[in-house]
Short mmCIF file of N, CA, C and O in Angstrom, two decimals:
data_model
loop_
_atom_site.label_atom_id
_atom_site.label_comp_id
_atom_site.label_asym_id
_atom_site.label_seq_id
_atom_site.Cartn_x
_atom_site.Cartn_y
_atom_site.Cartn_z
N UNK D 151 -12.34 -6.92 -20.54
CA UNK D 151 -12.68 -5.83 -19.64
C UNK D 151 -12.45 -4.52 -20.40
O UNK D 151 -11.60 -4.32 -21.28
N UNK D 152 -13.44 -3.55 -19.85
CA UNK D 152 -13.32 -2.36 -20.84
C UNK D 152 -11.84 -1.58 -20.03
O UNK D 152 -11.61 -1.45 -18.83
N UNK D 153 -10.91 -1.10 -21.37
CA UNK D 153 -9.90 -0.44 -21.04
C UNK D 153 -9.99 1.11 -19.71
O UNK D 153 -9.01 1.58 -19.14
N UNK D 154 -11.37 1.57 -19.57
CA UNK D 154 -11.10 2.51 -19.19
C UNK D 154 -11.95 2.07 -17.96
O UNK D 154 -11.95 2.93 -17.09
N UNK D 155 -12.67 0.94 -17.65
CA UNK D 155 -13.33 0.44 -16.68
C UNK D 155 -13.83 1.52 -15.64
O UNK D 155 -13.38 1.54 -14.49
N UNK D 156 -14.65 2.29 -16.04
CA UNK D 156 -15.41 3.25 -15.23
C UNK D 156 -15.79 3.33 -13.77
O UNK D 156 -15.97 4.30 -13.03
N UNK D 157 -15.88 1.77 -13.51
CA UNK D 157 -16.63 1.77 -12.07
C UNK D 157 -15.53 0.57 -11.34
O UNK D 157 -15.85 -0.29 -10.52
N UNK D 158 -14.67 0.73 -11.73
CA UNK D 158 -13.51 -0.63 -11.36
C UNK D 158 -12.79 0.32 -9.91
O UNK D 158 -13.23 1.47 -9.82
N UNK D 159 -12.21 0.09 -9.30
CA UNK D 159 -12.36 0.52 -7.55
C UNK D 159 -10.89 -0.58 -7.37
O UNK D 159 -10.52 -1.49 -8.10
N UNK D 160 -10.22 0.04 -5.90
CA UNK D 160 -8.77 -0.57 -5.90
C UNK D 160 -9.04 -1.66 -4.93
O UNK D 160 -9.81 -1.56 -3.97
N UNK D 161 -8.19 -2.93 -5.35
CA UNK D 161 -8.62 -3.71 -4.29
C UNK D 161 -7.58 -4.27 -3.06
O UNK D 161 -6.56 -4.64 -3.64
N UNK D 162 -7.49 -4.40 -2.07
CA UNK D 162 -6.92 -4.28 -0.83
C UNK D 162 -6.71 -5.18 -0.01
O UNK D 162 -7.67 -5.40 0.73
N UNK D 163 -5.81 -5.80 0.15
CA UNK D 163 -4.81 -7.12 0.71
C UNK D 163 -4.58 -6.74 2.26
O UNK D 163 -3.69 -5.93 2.52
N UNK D 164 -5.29 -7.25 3.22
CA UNK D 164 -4.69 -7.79 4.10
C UNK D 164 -3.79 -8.42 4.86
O UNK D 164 -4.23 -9.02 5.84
N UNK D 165 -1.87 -8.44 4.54
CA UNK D 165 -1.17 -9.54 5.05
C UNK D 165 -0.50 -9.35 6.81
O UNK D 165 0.38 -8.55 7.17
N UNK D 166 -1.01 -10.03 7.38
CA UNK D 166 0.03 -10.03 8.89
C UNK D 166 -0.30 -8.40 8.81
O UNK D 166 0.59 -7.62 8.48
N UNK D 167 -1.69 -7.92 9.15
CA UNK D 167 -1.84 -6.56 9.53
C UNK D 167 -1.45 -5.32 8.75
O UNK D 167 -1.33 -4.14 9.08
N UNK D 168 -1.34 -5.84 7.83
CA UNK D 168 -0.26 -4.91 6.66
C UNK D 168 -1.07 -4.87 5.75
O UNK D 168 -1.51 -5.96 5.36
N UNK D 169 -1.57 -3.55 5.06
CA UNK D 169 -2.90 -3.56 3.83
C UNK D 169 -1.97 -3.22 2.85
O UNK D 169 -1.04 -2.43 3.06
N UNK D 170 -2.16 -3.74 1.89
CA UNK D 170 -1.51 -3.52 0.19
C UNK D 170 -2.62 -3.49 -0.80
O UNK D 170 -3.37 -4.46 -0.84
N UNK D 171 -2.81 -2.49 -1.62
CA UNK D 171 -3.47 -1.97 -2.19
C UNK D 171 -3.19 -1.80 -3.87
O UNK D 171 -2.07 -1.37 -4.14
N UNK D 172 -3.81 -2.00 -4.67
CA UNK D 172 -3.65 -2.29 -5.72
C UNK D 172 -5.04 -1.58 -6.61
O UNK D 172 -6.20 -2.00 -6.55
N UNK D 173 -4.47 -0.19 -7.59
CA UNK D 173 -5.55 0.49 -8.22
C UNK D 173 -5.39 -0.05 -9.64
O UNK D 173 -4.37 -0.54 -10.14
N UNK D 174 -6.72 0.15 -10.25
CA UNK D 174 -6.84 -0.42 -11.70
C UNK D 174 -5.93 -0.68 -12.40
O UNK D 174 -5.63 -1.80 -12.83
N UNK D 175 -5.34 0.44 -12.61
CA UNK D 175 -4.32 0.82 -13.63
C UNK D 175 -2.99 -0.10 -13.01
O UNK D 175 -1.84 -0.08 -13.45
N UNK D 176 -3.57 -1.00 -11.68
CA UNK D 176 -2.12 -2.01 -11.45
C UNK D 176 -2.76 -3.37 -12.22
O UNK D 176 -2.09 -4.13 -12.91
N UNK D 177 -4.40 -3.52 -11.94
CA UNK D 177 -4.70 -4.78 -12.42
C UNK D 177 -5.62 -4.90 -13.64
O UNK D 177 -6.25 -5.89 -13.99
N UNK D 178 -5.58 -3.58 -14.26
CA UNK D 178 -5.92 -3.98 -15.49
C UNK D 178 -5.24 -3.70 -16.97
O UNK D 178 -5.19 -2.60 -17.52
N UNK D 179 -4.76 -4.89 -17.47
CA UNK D 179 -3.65 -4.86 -18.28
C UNK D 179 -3.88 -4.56 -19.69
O UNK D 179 -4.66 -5.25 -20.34
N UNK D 180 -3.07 -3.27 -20.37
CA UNK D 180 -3.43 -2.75 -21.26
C UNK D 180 -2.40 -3.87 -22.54
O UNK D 180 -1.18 -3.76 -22.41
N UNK D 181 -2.92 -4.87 -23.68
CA UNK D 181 -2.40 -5.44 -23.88
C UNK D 181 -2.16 -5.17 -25.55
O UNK D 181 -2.06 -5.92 -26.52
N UNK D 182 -2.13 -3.98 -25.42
CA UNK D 182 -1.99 -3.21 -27.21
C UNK D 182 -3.20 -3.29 -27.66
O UNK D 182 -3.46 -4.19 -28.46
N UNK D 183 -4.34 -2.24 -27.19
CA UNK D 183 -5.74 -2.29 -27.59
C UNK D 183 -6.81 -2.75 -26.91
O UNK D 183 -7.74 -2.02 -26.53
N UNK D 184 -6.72 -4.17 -26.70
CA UNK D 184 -7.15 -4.81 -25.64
C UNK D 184 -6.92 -5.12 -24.16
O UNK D 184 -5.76 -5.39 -23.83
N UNK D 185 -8.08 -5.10 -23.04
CA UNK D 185 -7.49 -4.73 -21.97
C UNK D 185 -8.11 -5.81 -21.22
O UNK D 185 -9.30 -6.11 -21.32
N UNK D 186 -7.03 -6.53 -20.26
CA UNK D 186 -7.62 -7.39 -19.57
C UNK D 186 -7.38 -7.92 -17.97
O UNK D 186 -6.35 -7.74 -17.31
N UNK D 187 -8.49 -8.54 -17.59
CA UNK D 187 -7.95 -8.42 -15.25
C UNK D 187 -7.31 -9.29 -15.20
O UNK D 187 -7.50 -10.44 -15.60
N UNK D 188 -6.19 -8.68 -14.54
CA UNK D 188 -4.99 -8.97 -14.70
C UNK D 188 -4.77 -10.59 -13.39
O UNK D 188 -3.71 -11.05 -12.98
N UNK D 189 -6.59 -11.20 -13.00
CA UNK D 189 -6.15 -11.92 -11.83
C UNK D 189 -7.11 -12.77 -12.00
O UNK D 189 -8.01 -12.48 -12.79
N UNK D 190 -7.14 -14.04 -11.30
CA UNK D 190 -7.86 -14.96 -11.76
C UNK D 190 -8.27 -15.83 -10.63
O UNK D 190 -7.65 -15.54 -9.61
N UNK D 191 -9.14 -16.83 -10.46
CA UNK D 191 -9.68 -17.23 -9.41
C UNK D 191 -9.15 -18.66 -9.41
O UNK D 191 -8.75 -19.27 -10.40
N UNK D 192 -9.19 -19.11 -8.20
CA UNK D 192 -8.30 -20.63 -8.03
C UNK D 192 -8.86 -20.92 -6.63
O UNK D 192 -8.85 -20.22 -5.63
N UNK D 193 -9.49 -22.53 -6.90
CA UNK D 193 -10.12 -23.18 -5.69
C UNK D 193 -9.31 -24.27 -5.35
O UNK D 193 -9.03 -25.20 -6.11
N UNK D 194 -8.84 -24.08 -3.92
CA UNK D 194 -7.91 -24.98 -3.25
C UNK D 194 -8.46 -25.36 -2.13
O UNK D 194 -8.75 -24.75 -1.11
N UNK D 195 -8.59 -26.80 -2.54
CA UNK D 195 -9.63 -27.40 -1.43
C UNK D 195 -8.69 -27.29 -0.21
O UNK D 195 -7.46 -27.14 -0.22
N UNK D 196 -9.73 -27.44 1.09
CA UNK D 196 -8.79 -27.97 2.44
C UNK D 196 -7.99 -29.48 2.36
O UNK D 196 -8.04 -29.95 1.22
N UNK D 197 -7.49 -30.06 3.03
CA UNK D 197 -6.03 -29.18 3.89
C UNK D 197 -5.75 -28.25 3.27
O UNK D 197 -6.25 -27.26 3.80
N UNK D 198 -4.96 -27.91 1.99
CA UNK D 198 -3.98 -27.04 1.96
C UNK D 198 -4.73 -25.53 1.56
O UNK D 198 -3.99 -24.54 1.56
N UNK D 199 -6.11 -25.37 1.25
CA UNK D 199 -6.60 -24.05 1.18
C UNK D 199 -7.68 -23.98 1.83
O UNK D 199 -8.12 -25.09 2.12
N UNK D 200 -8.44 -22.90 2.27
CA UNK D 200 -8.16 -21.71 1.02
C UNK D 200 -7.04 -21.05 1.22
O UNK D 200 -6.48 -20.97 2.31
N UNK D 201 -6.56 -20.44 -0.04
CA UNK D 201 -5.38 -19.58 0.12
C UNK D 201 -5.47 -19.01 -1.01
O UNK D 201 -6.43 -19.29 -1.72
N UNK D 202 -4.28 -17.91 -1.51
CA UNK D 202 -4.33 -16.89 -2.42
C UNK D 202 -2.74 -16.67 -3.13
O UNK D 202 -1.68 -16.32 -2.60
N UNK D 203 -3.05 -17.03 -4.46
CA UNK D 203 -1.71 -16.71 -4.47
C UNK D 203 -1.39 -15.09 -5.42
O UNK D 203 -2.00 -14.66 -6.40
N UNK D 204 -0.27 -14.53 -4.72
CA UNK D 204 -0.70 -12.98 -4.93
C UNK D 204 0.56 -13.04 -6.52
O UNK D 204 1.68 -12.55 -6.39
N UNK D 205 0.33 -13.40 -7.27
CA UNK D 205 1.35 -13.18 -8.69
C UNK D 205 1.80 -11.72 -9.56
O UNK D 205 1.48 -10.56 -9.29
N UNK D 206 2.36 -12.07 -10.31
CA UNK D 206 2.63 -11.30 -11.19
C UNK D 206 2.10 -9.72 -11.12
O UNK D 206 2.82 -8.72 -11.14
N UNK D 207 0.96 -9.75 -11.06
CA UNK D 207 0.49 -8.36 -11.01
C UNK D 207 0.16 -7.63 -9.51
O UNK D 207 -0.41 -6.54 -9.49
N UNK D 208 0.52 -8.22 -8.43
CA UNK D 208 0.66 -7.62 -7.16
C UNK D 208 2.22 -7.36 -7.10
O UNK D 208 2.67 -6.30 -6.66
N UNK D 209 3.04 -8.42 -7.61
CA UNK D 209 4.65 -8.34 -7.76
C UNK D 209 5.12 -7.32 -8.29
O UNK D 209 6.32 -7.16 -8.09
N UNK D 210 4.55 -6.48 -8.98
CA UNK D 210 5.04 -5.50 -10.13
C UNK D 210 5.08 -3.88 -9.42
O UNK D 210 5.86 -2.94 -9.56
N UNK D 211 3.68 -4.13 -8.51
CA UNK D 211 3.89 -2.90 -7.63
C UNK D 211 4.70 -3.00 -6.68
O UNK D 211 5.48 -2.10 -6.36
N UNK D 212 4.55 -4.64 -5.83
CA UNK D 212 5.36 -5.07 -4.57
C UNK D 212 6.72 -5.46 -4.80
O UNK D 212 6.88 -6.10 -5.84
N UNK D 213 8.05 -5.18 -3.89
CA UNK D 213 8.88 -6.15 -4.40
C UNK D 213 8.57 -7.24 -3.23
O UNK D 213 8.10 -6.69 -2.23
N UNK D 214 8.65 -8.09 -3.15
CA UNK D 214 8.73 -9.66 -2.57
C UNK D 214 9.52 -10.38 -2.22
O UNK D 214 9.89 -11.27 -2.99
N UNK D 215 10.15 -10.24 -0.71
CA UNK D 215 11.32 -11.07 -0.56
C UNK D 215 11.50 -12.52 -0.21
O UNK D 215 10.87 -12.73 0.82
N UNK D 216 11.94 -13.34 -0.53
CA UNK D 216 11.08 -14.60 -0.11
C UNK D 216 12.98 -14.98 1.38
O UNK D 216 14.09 -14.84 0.88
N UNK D 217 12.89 -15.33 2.68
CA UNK D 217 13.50 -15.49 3.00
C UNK D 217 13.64 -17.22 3.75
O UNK D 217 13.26 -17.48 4.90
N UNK D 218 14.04 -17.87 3.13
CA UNK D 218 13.88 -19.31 3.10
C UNK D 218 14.17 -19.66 4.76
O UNK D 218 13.36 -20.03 5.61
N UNK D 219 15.72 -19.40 4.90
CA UNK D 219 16.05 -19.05 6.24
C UNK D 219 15.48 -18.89 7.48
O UNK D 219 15.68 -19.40 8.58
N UNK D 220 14.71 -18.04 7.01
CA UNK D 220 14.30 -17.69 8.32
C UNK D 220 12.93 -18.04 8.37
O UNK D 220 12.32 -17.93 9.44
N UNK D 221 12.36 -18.45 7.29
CA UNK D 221 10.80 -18.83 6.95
C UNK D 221 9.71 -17.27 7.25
O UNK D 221 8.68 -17.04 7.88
N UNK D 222 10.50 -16.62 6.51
CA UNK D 222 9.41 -15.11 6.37
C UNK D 222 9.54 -14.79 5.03
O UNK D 222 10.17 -15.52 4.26
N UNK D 223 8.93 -13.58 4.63
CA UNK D 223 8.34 -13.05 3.27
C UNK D 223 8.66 -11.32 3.88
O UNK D 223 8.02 -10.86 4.83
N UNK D 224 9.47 -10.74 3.33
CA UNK D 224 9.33 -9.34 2.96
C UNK D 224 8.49 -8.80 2.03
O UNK D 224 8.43 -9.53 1.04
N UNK D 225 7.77 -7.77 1.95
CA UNK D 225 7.14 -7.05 1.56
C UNK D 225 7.30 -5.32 1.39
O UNK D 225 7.27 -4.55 2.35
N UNK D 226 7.47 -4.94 0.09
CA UNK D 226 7.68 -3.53 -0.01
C UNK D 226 7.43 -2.35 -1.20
O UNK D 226 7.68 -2.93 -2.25
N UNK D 227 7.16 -1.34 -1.42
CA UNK D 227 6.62 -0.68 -2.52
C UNK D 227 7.85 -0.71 -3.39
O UNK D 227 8.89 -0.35 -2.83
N UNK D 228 7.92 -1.08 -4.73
CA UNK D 228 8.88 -1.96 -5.39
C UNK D 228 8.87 -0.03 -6.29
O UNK D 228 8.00 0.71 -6.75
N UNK D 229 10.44 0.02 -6.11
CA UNK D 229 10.90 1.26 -6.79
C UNK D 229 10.74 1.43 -8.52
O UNK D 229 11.12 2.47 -9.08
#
């Protein structure tokens, strides 16, 4: 992907009513010269998909709480 990706646009997560948003410069990874999208596509048949798994490069903006306990997920703009 070109480093300065001209026409690249932020893309925008839906969770439990809650939009999270993610601009280039979160998903496209400058890797000393070369620059590359930072996300990748994955087909999960039914039962268990479709689904999405949000990694590494949504994590970096988000912090992510995982609460076993109680069976929820925090979500927050990661300082």
């Amino acid at each position: 992907i070109s480093c300065d990706a001209p026409n690249a646009t932020s893309i925008e997560f839906e969770l439990d009513g809650h939009s999270y948003k993610l601009e280039p410069s979160d998903y496209i990874l400058n890797t000393g010269g070369a620059c590359l999208f930072g996300m990748m596509g994955i087909d999960i048949p039914a039962p268990a998909g479709p689904l999405w798994i949000l990694g590494d490069v949504f994590m970096r903006k988000y912090y992510v709480k995982f609460d076993y306990g109680s069976q929820s997920v925090g979500i927050a703009v990661a300082k």
